[in-house]
Tab-separated table of C-alpha atoms and ligand atoms in Angstrom:
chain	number	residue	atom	x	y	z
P	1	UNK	CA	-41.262	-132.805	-142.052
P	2	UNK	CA	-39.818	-131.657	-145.196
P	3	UNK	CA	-40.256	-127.497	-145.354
P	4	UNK	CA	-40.380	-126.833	-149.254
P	5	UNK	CA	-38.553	-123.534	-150.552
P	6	UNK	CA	-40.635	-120.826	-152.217
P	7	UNK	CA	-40.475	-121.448	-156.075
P	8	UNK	CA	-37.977	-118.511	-156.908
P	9	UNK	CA	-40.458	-117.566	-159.792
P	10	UNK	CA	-43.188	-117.149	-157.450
P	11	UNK	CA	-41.077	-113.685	-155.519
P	12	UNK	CA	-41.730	-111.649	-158.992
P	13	UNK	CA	-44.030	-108.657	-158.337
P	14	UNK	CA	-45.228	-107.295	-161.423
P	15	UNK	CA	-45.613	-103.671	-161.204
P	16	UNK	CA	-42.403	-103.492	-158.660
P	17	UNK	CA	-39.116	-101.619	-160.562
P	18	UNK	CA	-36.901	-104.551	-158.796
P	19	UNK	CA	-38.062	-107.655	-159.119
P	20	UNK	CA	-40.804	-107.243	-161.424
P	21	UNK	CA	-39.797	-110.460	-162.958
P	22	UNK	CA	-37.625	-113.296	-162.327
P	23	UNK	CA	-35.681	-114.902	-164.586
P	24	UNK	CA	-34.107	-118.447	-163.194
P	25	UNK	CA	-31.068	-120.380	-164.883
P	26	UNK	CA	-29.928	-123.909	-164.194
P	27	UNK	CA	-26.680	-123.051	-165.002
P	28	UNK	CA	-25.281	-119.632	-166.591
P	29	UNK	CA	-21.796	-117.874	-166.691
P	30	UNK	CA	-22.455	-115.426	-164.357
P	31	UNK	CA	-26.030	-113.546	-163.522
P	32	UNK	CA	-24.705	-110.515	-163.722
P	33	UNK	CA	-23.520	-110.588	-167.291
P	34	UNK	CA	-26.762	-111.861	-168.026
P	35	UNK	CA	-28.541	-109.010	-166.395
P	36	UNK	CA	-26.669	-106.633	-168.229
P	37	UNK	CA	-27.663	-107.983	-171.467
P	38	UNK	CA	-31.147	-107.577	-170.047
P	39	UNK	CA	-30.642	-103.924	-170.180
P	40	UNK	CA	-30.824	-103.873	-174.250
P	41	UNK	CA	-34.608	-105.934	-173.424
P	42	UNK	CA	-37.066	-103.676	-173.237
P	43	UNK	CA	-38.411	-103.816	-169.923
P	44	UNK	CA	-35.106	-106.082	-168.983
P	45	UNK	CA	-34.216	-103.494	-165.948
P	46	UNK	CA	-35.310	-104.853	-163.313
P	47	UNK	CA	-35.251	-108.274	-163.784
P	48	UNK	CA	-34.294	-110.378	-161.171
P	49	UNK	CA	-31.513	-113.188	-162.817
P	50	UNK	CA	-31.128	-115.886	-160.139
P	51	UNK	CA	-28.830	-119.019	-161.131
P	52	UNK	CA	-28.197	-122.491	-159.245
P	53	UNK	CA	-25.321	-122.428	-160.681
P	54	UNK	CA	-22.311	-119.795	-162.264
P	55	UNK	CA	-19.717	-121.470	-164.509
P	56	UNK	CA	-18.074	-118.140	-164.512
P	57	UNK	CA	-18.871	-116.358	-161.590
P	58	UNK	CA	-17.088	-113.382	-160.558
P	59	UNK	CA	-16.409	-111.335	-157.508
P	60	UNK	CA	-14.582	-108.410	-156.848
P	61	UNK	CA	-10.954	-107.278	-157.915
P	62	UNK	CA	-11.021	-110.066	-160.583
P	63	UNK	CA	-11.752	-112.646	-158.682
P	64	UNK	CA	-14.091	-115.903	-159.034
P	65	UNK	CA	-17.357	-116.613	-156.950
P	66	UNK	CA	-17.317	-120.227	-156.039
P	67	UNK	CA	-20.569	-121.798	-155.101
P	68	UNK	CA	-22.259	-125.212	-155.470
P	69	UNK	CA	-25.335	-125.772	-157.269
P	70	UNK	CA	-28.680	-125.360	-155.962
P	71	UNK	CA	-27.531	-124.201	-151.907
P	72	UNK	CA	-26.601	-120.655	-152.281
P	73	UNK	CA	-28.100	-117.022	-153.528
P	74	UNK	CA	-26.639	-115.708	-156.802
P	75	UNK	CA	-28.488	-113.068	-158.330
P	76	UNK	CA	-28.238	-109.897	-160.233
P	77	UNK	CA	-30.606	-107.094	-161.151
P	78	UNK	CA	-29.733	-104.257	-164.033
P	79	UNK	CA	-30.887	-100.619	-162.962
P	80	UNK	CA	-31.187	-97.356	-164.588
P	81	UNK	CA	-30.720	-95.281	-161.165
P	82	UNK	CA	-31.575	-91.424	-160.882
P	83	UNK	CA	-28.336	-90.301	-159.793
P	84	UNK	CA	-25.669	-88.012	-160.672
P	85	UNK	CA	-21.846	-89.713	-161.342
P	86	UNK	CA	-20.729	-88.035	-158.183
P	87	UNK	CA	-23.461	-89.790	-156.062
P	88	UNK	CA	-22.915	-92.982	-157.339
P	89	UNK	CA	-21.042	-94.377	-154.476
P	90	UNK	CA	-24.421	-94.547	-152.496
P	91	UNK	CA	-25.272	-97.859	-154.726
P	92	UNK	CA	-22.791	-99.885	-153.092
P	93	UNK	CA	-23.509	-98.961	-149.580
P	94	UNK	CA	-27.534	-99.026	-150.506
P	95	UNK	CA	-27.067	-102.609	-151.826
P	96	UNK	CA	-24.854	-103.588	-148.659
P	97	UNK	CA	-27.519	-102.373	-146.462
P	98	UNK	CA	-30.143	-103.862	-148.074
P	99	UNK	CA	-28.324	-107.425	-148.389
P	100	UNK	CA	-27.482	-107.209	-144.928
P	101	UNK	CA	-31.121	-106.313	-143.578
P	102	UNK	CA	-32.265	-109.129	-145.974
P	103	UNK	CA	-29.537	-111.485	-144.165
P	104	UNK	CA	-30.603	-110.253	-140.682
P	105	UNK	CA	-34.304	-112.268	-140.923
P	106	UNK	CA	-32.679	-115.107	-140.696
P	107	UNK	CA	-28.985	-114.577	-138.770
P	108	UNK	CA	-27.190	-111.035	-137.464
P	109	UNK	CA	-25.109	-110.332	-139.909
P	110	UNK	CA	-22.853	-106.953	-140.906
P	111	UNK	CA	-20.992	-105.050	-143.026
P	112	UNK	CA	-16.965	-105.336	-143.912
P	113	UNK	CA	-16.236	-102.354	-145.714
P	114	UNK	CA	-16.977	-102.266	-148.386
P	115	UNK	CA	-19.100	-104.805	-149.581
P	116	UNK	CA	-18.899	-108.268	-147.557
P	117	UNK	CA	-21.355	-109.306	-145.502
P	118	UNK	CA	-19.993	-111.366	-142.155
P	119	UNK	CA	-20.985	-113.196	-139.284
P	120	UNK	CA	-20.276	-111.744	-135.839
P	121	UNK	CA	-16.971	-113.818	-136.079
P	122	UNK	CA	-15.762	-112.121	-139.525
P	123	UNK	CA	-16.746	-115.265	-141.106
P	124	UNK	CA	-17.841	-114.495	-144.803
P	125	UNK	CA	-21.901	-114.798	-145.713
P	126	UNK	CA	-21.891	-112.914	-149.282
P	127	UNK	CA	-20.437	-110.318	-150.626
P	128	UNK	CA	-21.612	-108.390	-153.473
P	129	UNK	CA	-20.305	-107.065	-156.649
P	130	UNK	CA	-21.904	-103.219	-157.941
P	131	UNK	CA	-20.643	-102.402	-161.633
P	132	UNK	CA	-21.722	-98.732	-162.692
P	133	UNK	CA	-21.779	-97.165	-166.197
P	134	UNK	CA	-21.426	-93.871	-166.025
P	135	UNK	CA	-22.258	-91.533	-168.634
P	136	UNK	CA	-20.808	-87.846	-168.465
P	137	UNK	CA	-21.956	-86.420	-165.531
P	138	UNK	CA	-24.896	-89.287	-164.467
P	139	UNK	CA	-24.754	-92.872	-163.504
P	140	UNK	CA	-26.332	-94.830	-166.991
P	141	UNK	CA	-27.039	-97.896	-165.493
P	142	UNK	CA	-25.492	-100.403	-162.772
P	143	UNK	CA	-25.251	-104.126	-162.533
P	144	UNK	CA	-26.065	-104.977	-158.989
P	145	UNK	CA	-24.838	-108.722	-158.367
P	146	UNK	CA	-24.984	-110.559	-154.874
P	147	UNK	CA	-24.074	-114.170	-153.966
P	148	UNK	CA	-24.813	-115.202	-150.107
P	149	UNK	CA	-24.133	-118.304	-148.627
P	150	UNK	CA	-27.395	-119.461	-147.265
P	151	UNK	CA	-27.797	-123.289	-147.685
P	152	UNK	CA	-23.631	-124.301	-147.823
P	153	UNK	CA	-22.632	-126.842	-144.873
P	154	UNK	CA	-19.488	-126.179	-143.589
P	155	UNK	CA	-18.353	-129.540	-144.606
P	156	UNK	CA	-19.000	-129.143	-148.241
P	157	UNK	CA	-16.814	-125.781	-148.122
P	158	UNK	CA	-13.380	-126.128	-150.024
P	159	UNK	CA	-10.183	-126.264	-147.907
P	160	UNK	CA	-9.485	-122.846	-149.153
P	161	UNK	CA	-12.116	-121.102	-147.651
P	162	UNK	CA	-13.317	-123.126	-144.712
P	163	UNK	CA	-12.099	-121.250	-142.342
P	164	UNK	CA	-12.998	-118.022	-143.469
P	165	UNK	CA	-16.382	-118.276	-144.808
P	166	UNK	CA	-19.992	-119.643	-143.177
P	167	UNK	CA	-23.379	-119.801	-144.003
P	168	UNK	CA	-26.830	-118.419	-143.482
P	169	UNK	CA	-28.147	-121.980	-142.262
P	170	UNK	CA	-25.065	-122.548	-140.309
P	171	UNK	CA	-25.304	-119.383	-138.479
P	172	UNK	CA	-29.130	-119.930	-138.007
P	173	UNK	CA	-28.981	-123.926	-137.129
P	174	UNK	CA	-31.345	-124.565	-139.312
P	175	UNK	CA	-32.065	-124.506	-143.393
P	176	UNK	CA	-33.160	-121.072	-144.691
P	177	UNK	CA	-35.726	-120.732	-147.960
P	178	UNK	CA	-33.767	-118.825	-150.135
P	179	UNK	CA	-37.090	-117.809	-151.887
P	180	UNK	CA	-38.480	-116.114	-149.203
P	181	UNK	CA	-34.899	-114.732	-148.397
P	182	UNK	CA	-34.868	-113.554	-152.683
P	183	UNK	CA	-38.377	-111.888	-152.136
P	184	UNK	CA	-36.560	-109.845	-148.588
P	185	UNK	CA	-33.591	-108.891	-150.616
P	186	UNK	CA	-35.743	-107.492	-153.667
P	187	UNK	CA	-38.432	-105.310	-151.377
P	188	UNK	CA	-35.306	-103.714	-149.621
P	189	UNK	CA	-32.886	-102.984	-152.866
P	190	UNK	CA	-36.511	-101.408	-153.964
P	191	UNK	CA	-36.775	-99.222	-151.275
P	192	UNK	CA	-33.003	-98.183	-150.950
P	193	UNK	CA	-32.581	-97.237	-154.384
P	194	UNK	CA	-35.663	-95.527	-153.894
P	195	UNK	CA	-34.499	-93.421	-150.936
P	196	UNK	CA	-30.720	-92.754	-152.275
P	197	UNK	CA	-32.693	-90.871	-155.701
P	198	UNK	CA	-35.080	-89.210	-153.276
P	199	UNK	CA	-31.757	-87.486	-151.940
P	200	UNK	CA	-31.002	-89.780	-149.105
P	201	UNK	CA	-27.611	-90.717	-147.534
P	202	UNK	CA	-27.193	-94.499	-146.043
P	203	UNK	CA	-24.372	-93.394	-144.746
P	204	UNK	CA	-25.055	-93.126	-141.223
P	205	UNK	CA	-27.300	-96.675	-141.671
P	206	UNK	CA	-24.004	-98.331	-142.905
P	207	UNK	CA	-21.365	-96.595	-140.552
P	208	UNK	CA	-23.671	-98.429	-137.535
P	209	UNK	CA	-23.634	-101.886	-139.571
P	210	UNK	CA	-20.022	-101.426	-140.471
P	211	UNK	CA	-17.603	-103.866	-138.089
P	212	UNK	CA	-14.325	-102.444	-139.569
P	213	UNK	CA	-14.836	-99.198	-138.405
P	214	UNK	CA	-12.661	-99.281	-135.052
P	215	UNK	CA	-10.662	-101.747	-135.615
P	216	UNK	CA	-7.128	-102.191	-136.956
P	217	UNK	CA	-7.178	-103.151	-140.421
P	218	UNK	CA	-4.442	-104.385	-143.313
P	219	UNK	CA	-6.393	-103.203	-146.163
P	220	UNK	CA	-4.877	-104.076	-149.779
P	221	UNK	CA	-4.943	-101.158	-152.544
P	222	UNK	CA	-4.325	-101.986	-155.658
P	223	UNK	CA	-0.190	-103.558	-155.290
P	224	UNK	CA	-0.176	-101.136	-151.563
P	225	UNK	CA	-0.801	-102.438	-148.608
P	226	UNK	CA	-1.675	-100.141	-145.855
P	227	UNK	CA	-1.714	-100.808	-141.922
P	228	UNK	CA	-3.774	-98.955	-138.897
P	229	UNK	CA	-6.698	-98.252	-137.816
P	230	UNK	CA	-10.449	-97.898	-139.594
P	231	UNK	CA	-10.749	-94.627	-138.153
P	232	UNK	CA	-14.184	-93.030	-140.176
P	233	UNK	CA	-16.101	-93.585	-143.180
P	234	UNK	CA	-15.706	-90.083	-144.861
P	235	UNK	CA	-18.712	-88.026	-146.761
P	236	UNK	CA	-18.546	-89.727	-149.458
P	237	UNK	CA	-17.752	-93.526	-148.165
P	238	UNK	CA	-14.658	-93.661	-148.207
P	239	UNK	CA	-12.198	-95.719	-145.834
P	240	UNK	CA	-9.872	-93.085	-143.353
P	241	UNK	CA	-7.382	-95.362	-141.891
P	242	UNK	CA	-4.596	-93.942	-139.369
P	243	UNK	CA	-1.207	-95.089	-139.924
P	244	UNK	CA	1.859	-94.553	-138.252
P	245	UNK	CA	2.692	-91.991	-141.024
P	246	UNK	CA	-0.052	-90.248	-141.145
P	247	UNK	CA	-4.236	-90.418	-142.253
P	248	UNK	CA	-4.636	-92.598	-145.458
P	249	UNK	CA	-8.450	-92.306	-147.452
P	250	UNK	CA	-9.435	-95.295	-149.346
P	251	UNK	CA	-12.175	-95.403	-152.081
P	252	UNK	CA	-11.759	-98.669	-152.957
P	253	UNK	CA	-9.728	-102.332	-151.673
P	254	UNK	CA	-9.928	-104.750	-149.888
P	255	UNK	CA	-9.717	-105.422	-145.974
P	256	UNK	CA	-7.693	-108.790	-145.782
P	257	UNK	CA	-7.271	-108.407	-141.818
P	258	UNK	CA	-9.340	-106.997	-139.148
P	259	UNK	CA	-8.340	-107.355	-135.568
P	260	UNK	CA	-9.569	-105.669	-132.125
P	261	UNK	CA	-7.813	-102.177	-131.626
P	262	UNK	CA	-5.303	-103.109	-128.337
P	263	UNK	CA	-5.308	-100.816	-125.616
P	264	UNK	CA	-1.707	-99.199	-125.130
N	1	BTN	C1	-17.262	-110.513	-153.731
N	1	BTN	O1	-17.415	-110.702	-152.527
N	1	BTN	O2	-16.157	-110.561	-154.267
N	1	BTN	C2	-18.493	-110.244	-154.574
N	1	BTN	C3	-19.147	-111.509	-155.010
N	1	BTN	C4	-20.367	-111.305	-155.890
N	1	BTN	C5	-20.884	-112.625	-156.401
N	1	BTN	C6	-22.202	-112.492	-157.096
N	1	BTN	S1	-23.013	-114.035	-157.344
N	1	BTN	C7	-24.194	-113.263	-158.349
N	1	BTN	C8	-23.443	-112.267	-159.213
N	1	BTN	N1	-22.910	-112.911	-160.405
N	1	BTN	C9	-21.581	-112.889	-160.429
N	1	BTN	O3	-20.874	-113.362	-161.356
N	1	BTN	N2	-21.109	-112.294	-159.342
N	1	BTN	C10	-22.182	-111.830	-158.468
């Protein structure tokens, strides 16, 4: 029997701030330039932009987000969050949680700080990408993009990522609806935001999803690379990595190697 998906357009929920609509592309650039156009519309927060497939989709620290048409996630959604400039680095673990709770209906996935999600196996799922506008002392708006593997057979992967990256359906056995998975993601980005303006911290959430966190890590900061172990997320999110030198905090990088901690 052949299980049909859930029509993205059908996951729209007027009345809902994310989600309310649903806009869906064919092909596009990227979503999330798209849903920050949106935010001159009025009414465009909000709007869910879903694509089969980016010609120019990016991920984080300038790089591209691959992904063949019609298997994976992409989407985007434009916000106008209540939140000072200073909170603003709730978002990103908000989203994180959210995309990884959404994940978890269909496979157990977590967190790599800060914003990949992975299999048990470090494997890459998704990853997301939050861009915040911040105006004086209060976030203005932030484009929250997300691209998730869901529907990608490990034989269609490119060399370069093969080993490094799996899928929703591969983790799972099975093919996942991406619609119903679209309509998870948008009820729990809803309710995060929701809670982080309400005064909320996902910290503690995110520090029990977070698989770095104990581990030794190479993490890459901007042309630095720094070696030892993910000791804590701090206050305010931040990566607190031992070294031989000394404690290092990290707001933002990237984690290019996570292995078991060795007992001396
Ligand atoms: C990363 O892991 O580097 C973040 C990847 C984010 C990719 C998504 S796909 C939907 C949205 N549109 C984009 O151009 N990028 C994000």
């Amino acid at each position: 029997m052949v299980r049909l998906e859930t029509p993205f357009a059908a996951i729209a929920r007027p009345g809902r701030r994310i989600g309310h609509a649903v806009e869906l592309h064919k092909t596009i650039g990227s979503t999330s330039d798209r849903a920050r156009e949106l935010l001159a519309v009025p009414g465009g927060a909000g709007t869910a932009v879903v694509a089969e497939l980016q010609t120019d989709g990016r991920g984080r620290r300038g790089r591209t987000w691959t992904s063949p048409a019609g298997r994976n996630l992409m989407v985007s959604v434009a916000v106008r969050p209540a939140l000072t400039a200073s909170d603003a680095w709730r978002l990103g673990l908000a989203v994180a949680l959210a995309a990884r709770d959404a994940c978890r209906t269909v496979a157990p996935i977590d967190l790599k700080w800060p914003n990949d999600l992975i299999a048990d196996d470090g494997r890459k799922v998704g990853g997301l990408l939050v861009e915040t506008l911040i105006d004086g002392e209060r976030v203005d708006a932030a484009i929250i993009g997300i691209g998730i593997n869901v529907n990608w057979a490990a034989a269609e992967m490119p060399a370069e990522i093969a080993g490094s990256a799996t899928s929703l359906a591969e983790l799972a056995g099975a093919r996942t609806d991406r619609g119903a998975l679209l309509a998870e993601l948008l009820d729990r980005l809803d309710a995060e935001i929701a809670a982080i303006e309400a005064g909320g911290s996902p910290l503690d959430r995110y520090r029990a999803a977070c698989r770095t966190l104990g581990s030794e890590v190479t993490v890459e900061v901007g042309t630095r690379t720094i070696q030892g172990v993910a000791a804590a997320l701090d206050e305010a999110g931040a990566l607190v990595i031992e070294t031989a030198s000394g404690r290092e905090t990290v707001t933002s990088g990237e984690v290019v190697r996570v292995r078991p901690v060795v007992p001396a």
